[in-house]
PDB file of C-alpha atoms in Angstrom:
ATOM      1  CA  UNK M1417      98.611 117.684 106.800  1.00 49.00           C
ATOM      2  CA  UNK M1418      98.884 119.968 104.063  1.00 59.00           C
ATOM      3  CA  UNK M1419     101.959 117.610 102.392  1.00 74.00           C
ATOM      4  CA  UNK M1420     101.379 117.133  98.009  1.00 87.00           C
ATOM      5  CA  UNK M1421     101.115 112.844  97.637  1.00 92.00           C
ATOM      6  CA  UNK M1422     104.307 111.815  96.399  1.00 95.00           C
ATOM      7  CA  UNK M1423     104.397 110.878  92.297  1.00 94.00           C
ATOM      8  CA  UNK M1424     108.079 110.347  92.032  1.00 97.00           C
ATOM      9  CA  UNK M1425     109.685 109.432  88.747  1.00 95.00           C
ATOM     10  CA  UNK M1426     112.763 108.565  87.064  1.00 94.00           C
ATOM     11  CA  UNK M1427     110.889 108.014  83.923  1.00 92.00           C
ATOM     12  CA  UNK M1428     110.804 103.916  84.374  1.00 93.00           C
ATOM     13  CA  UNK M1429     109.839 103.437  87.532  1.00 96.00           C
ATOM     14  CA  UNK M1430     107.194 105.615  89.359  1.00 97.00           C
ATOM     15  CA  UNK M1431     106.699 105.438  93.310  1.00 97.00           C
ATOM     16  CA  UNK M1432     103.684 106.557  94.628  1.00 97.00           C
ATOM     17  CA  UNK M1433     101.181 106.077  97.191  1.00 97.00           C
ATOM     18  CA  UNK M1434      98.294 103.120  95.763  1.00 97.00           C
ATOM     19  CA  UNK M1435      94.617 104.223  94.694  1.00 97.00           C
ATOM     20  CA  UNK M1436      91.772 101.672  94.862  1.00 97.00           C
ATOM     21  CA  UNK M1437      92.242 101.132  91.276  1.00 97.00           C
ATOM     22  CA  UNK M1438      95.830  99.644  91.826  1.00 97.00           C
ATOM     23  CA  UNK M1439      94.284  96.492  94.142  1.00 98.00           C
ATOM     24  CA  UNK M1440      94.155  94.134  91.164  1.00 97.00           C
ATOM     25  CA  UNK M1441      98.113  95.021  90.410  1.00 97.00           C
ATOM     26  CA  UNK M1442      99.120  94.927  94.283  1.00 98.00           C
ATOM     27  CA  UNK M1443      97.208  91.699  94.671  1.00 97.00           C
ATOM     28  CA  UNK M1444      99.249  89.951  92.018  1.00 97.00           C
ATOM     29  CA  UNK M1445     102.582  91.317  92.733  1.00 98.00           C
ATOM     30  CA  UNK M1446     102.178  89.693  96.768  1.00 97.00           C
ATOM     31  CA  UNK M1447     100.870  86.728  95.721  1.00 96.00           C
ATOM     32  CA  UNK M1448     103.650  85.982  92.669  1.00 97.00           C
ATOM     33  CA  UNK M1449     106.353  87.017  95.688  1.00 97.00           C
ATOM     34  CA  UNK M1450     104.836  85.062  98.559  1.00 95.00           C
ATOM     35  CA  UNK M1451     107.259  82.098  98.328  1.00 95.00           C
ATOM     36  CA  UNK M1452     110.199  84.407  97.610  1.00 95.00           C
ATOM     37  CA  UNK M1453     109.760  87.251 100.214  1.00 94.00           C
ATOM     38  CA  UNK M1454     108.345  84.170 103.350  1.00 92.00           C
ATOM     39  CA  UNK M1455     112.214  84.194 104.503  1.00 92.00           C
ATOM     40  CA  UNK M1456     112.479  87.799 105.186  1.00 91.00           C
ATOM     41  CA  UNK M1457     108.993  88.808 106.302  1.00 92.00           C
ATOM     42  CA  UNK M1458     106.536  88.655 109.704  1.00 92.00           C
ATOM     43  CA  UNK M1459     103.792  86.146 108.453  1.00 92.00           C
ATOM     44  CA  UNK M1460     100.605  87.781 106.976  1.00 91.00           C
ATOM     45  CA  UNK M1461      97.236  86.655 107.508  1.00 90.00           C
ATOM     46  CA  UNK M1462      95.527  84.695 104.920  1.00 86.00           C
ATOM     47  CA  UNK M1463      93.388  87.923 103.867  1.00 95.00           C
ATOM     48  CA  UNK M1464      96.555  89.666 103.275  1.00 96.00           C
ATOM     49  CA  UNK M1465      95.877  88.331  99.851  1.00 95.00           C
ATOM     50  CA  UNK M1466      92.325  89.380  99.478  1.00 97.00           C
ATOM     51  CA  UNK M1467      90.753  92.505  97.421  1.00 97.00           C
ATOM     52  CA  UNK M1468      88.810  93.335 100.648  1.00 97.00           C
ATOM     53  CA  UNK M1469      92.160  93.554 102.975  1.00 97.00           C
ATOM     54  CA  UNK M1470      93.850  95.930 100.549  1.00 98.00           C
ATOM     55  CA  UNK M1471      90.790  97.932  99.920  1.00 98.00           C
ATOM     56  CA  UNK M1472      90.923  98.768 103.571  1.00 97.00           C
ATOM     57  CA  UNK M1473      94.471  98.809 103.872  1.00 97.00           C
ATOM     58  CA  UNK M1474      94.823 101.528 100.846  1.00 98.00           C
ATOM     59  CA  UNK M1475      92.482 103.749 102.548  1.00 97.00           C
ATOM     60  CA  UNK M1476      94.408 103.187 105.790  1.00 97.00           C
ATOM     61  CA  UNK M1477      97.380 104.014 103.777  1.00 97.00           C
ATOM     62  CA  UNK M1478      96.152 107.390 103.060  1.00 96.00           C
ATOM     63  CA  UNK M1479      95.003 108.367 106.131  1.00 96.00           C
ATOM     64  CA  UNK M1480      98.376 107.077 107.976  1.00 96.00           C
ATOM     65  CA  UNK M1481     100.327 109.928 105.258  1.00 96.00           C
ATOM     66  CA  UNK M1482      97.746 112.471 105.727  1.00 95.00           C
ATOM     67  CA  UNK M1483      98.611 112.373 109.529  1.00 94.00           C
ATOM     68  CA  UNK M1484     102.196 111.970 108.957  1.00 94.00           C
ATOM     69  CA  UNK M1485     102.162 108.638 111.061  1.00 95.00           C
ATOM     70  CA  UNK M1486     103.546 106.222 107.677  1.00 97.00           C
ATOM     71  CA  UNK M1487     104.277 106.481 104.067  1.00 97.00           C
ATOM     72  CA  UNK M1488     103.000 103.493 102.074  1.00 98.00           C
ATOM     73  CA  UNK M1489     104.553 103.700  98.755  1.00 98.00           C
ATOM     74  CA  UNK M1490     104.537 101.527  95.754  1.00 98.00           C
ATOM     75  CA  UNK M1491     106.555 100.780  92.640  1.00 98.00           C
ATOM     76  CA  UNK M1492     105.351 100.865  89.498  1.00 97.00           C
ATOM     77  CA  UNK M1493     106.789 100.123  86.100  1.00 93.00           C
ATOM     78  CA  UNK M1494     106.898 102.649  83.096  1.00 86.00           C
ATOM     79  CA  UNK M1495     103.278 102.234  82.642  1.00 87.00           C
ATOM     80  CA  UNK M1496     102.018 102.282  86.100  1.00 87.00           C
ATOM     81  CA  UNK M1497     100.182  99.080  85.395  1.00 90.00           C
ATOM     82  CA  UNK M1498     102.514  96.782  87.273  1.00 96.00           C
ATOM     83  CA  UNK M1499     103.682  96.868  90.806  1.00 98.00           C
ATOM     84  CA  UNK M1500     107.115  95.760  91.275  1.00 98.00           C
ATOM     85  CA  UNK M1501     107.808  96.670  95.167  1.00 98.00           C
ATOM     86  CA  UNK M1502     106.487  98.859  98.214  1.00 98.00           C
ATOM     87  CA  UNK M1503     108.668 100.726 100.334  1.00 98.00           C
ATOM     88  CA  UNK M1504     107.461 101.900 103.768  1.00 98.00           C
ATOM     89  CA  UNK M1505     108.381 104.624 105.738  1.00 98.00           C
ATOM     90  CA  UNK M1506     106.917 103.320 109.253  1.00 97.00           C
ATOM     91  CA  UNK M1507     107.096 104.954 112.967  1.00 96.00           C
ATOM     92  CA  UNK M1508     106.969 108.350 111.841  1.00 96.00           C
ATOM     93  CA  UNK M1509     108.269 110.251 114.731  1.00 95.00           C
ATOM     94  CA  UNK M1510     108.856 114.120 115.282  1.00 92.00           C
ATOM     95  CA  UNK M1511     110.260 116.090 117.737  1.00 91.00           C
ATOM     96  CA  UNK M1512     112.577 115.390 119.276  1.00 92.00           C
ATOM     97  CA  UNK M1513     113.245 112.506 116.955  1.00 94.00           C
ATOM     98  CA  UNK M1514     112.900 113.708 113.821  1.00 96.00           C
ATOM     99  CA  UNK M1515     113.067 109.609 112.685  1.00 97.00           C
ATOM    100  CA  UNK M1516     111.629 106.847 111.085  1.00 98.00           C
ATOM    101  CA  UNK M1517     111.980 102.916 109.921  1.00 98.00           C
ATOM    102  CA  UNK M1518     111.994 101.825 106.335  1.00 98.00           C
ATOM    103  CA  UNK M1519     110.829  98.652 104.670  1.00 97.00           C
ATOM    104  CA  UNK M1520     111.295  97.582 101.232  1.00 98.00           C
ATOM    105  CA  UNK M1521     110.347  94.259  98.954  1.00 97.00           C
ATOM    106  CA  UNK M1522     110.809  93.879  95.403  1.00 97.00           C
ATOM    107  CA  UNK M1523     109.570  91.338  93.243  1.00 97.00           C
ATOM    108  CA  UNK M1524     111.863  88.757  92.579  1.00 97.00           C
ATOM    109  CA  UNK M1525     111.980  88.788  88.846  1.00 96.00           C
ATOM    110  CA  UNK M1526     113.738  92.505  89.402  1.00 95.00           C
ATOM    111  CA  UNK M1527     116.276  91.304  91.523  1.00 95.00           C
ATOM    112  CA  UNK M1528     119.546  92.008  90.299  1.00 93.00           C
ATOM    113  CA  UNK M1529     119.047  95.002  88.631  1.00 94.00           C
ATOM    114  CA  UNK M1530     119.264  97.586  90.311  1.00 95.00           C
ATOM    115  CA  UNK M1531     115.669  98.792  90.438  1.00 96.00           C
ATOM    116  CA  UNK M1532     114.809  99.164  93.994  1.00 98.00           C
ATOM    117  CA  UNK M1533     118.289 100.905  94.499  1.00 98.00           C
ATOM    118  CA  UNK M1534     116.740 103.483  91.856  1.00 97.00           C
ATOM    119  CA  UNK M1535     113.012 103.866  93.954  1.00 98.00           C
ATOM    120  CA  UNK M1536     114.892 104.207  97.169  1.00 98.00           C
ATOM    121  CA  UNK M1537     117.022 107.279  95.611  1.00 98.00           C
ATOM    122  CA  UNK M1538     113.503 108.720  94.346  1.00 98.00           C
ATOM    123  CA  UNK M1539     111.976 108.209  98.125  1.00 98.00           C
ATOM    124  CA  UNK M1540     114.641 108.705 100.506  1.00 98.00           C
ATOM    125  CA  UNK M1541     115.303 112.188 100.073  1.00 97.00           C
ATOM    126  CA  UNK M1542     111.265 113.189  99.041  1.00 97.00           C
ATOM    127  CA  UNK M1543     111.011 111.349 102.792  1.00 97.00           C
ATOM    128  CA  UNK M1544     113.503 112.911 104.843  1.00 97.00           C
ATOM    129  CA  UNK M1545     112.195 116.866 103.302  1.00 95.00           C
ATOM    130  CA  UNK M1546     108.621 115.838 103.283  1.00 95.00           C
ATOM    131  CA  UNK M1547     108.751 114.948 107.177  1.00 95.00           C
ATOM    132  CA  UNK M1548     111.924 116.857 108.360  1.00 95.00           C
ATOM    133  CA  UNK M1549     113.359 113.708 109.079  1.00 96.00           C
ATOM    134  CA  UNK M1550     117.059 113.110 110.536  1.00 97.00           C
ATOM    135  CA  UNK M1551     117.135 109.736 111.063  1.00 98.00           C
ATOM    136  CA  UNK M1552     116.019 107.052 108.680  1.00 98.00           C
ATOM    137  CA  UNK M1553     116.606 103.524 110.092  1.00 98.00           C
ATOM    138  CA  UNK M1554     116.523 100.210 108.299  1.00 98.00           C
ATOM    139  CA  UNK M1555     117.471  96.820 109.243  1.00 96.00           C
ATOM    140  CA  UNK M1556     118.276  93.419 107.858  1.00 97.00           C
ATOM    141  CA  UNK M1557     118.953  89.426 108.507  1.00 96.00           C
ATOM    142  CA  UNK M1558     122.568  89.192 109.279  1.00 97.00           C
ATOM    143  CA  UNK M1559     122.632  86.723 105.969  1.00 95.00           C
ATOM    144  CA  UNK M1560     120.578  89.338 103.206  1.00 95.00           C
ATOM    145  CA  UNK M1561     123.534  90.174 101.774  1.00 95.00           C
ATOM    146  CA  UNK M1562     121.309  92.309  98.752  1.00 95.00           C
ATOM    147  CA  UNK M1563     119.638  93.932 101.121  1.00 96.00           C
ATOM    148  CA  UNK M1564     123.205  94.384 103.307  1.00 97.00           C
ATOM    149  CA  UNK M1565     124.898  95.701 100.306  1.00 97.00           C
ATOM    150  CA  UNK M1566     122.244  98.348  98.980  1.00 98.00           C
ATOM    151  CA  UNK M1567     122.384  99.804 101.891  1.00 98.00           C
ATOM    152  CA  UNK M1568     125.645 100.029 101.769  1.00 98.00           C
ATOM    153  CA  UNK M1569     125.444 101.563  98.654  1.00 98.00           C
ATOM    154  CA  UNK M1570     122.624 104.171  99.826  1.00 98.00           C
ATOM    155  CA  UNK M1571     125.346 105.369 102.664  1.00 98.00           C
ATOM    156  CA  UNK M1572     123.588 103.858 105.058  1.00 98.00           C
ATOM    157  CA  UNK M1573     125.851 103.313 108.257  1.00 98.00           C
ATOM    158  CA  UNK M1574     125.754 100.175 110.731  1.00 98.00           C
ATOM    159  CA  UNK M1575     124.939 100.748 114.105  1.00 97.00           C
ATOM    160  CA  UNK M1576     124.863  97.815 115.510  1.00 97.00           C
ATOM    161  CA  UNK M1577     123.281  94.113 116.277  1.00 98.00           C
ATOM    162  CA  UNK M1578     119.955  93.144 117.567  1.00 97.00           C
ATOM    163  CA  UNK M1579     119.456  89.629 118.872  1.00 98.00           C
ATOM    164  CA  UNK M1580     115.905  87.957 118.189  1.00 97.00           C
ATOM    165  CA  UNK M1581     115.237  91.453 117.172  1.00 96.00           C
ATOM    166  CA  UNK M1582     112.062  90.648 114.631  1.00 95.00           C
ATOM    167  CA  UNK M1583     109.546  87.311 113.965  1.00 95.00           C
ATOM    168  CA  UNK M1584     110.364  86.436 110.917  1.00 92.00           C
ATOM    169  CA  UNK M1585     108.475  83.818 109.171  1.00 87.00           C
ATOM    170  CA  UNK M1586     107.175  82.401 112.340  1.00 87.00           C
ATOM    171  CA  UNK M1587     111.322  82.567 114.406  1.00 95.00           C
ATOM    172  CA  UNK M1588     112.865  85.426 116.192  1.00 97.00           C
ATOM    173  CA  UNK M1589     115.749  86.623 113.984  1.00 96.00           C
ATOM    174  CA  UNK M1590     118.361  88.745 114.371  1.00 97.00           C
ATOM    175  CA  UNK M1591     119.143  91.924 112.769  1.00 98.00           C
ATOM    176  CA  UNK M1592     121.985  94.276 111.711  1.00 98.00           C
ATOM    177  CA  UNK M1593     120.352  97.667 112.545  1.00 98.00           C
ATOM    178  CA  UNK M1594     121.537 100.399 110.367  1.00 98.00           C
ATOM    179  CA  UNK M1595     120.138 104.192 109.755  1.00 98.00           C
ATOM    180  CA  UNK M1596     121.337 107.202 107.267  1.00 98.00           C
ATOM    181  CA  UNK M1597     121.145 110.429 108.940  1.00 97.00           C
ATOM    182  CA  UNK M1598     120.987 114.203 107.178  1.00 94.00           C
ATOM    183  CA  UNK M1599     123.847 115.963 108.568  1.00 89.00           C
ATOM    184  CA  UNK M1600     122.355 119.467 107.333  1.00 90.00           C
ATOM    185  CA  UNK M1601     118.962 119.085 109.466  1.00 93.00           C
ATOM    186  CA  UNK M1602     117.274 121.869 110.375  1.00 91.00           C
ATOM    187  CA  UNK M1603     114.576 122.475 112.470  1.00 89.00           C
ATOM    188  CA  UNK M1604     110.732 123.907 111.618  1.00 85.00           C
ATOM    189  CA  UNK M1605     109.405 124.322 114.699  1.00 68.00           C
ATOM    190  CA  UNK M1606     110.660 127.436 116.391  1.00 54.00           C
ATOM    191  CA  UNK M1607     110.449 125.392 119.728  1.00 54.00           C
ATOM    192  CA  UNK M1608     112.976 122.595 118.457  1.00 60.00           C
ATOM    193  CA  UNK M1609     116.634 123.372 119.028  1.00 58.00           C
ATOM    194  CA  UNK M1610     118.726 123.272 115.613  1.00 56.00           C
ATOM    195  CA  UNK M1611     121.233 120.610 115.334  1.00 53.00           C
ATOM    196  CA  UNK M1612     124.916 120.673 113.603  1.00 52.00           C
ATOM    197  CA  UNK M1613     126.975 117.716 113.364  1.00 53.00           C
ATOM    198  CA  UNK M1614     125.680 116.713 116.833  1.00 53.00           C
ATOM    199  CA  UNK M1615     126.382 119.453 118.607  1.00 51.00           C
ATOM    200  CA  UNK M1616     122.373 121.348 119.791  1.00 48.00           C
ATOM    201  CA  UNK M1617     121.839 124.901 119.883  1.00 40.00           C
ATOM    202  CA  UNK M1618     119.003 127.072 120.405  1.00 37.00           C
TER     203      UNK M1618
END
């Protein structure tokens, strides 16, 4: 794909997909979380944690955006020297889906103030123009009441309840499933209907 990588900025955070030289920063924000993001996250293998998984998983990274299958991102602070969260874009789906699911985890020494509330209003709209999206989904434990409320806040709507939807630290969890939609979606492909409010036409 032809898409520009994303270097979004509010001036104190950056989000951006990671380079090889960012292992050492991604490395150290996982393992200072581990304990703190267990209760909300599949387990990860031990080499999760290792300079040689996240050498191959940066690469992979890239090539998953270059084929518009994912979007990888990370947070940075000010300086870029510090990674303070990811956020995933995941399932990539066109036509006639237009869709995607998003994944976020911020270090727990930011929680509380408001800073992944401030990458997701960088990413979600560079997201939904950079892959004519519709439909981003995102779901969460029934008792992440953060994670409940900044959706919220996002105007994300909720759609509903998933029993044993996701294995979560080793037990099948539920989850409240909600999604934010772009009500002024418009197709690129001349072979896609165009959508208003719901209602198709060609």
């Amino acid at each position: 794909m032809s898409q520009p990588l994303p270097e979004l900025s509010d001036g104190e955070l950056t989000v951006r997909l990671a380079t090889p030289e960012d292992i050492p920063a991604i490395l150290r924000f996982f393992q200072a979380n581990r304990a703190a993001h267990a209760p909300f996250s599949p387990r990860r293998p031990d080499n999760f944690y290792s300079a040689a998984f996240w050498e191959m998983r940066v690469a992979l990274n890239l090539s998953h955006f270059e084929q518009a299958r994912s979007a990888g991102l990370f947070i940075f602070d000010a300086d870029q020297r510090e990674v303070i969260g990811d956020i995933n874009f995941s399932s990539l789906s066109s036509y006639p889906f237009h869709g995607c699911t998003l994944g976020y985890a911020l270090a727990q020494s930011h929680w509380g103030q408001g800073r992944m509330q401030r990458a997701l209003e960088l990413a979600l709209p560079w997201a939904f123009e950079a892959f004519n999206l519709h439909r981003i989904a995102a779901n969460h434990l029934p008792d992440n009441l953060r994670s409940a409320r900044l959706l919220e806040k996002l105007g994300f709507q909720r759609e509903g309840y998933a029993r044993d939807y996701l294995l979560i630290d080793g037990v099948w969890r539920d989850h409240v499933l909600t999604a934010l939609t772009r009500s002024d979606w418009q197709a690129r492909d001349h072979t896609a209907p165009l959508v208003h409010n719901g209602h198709g036409r060609r």
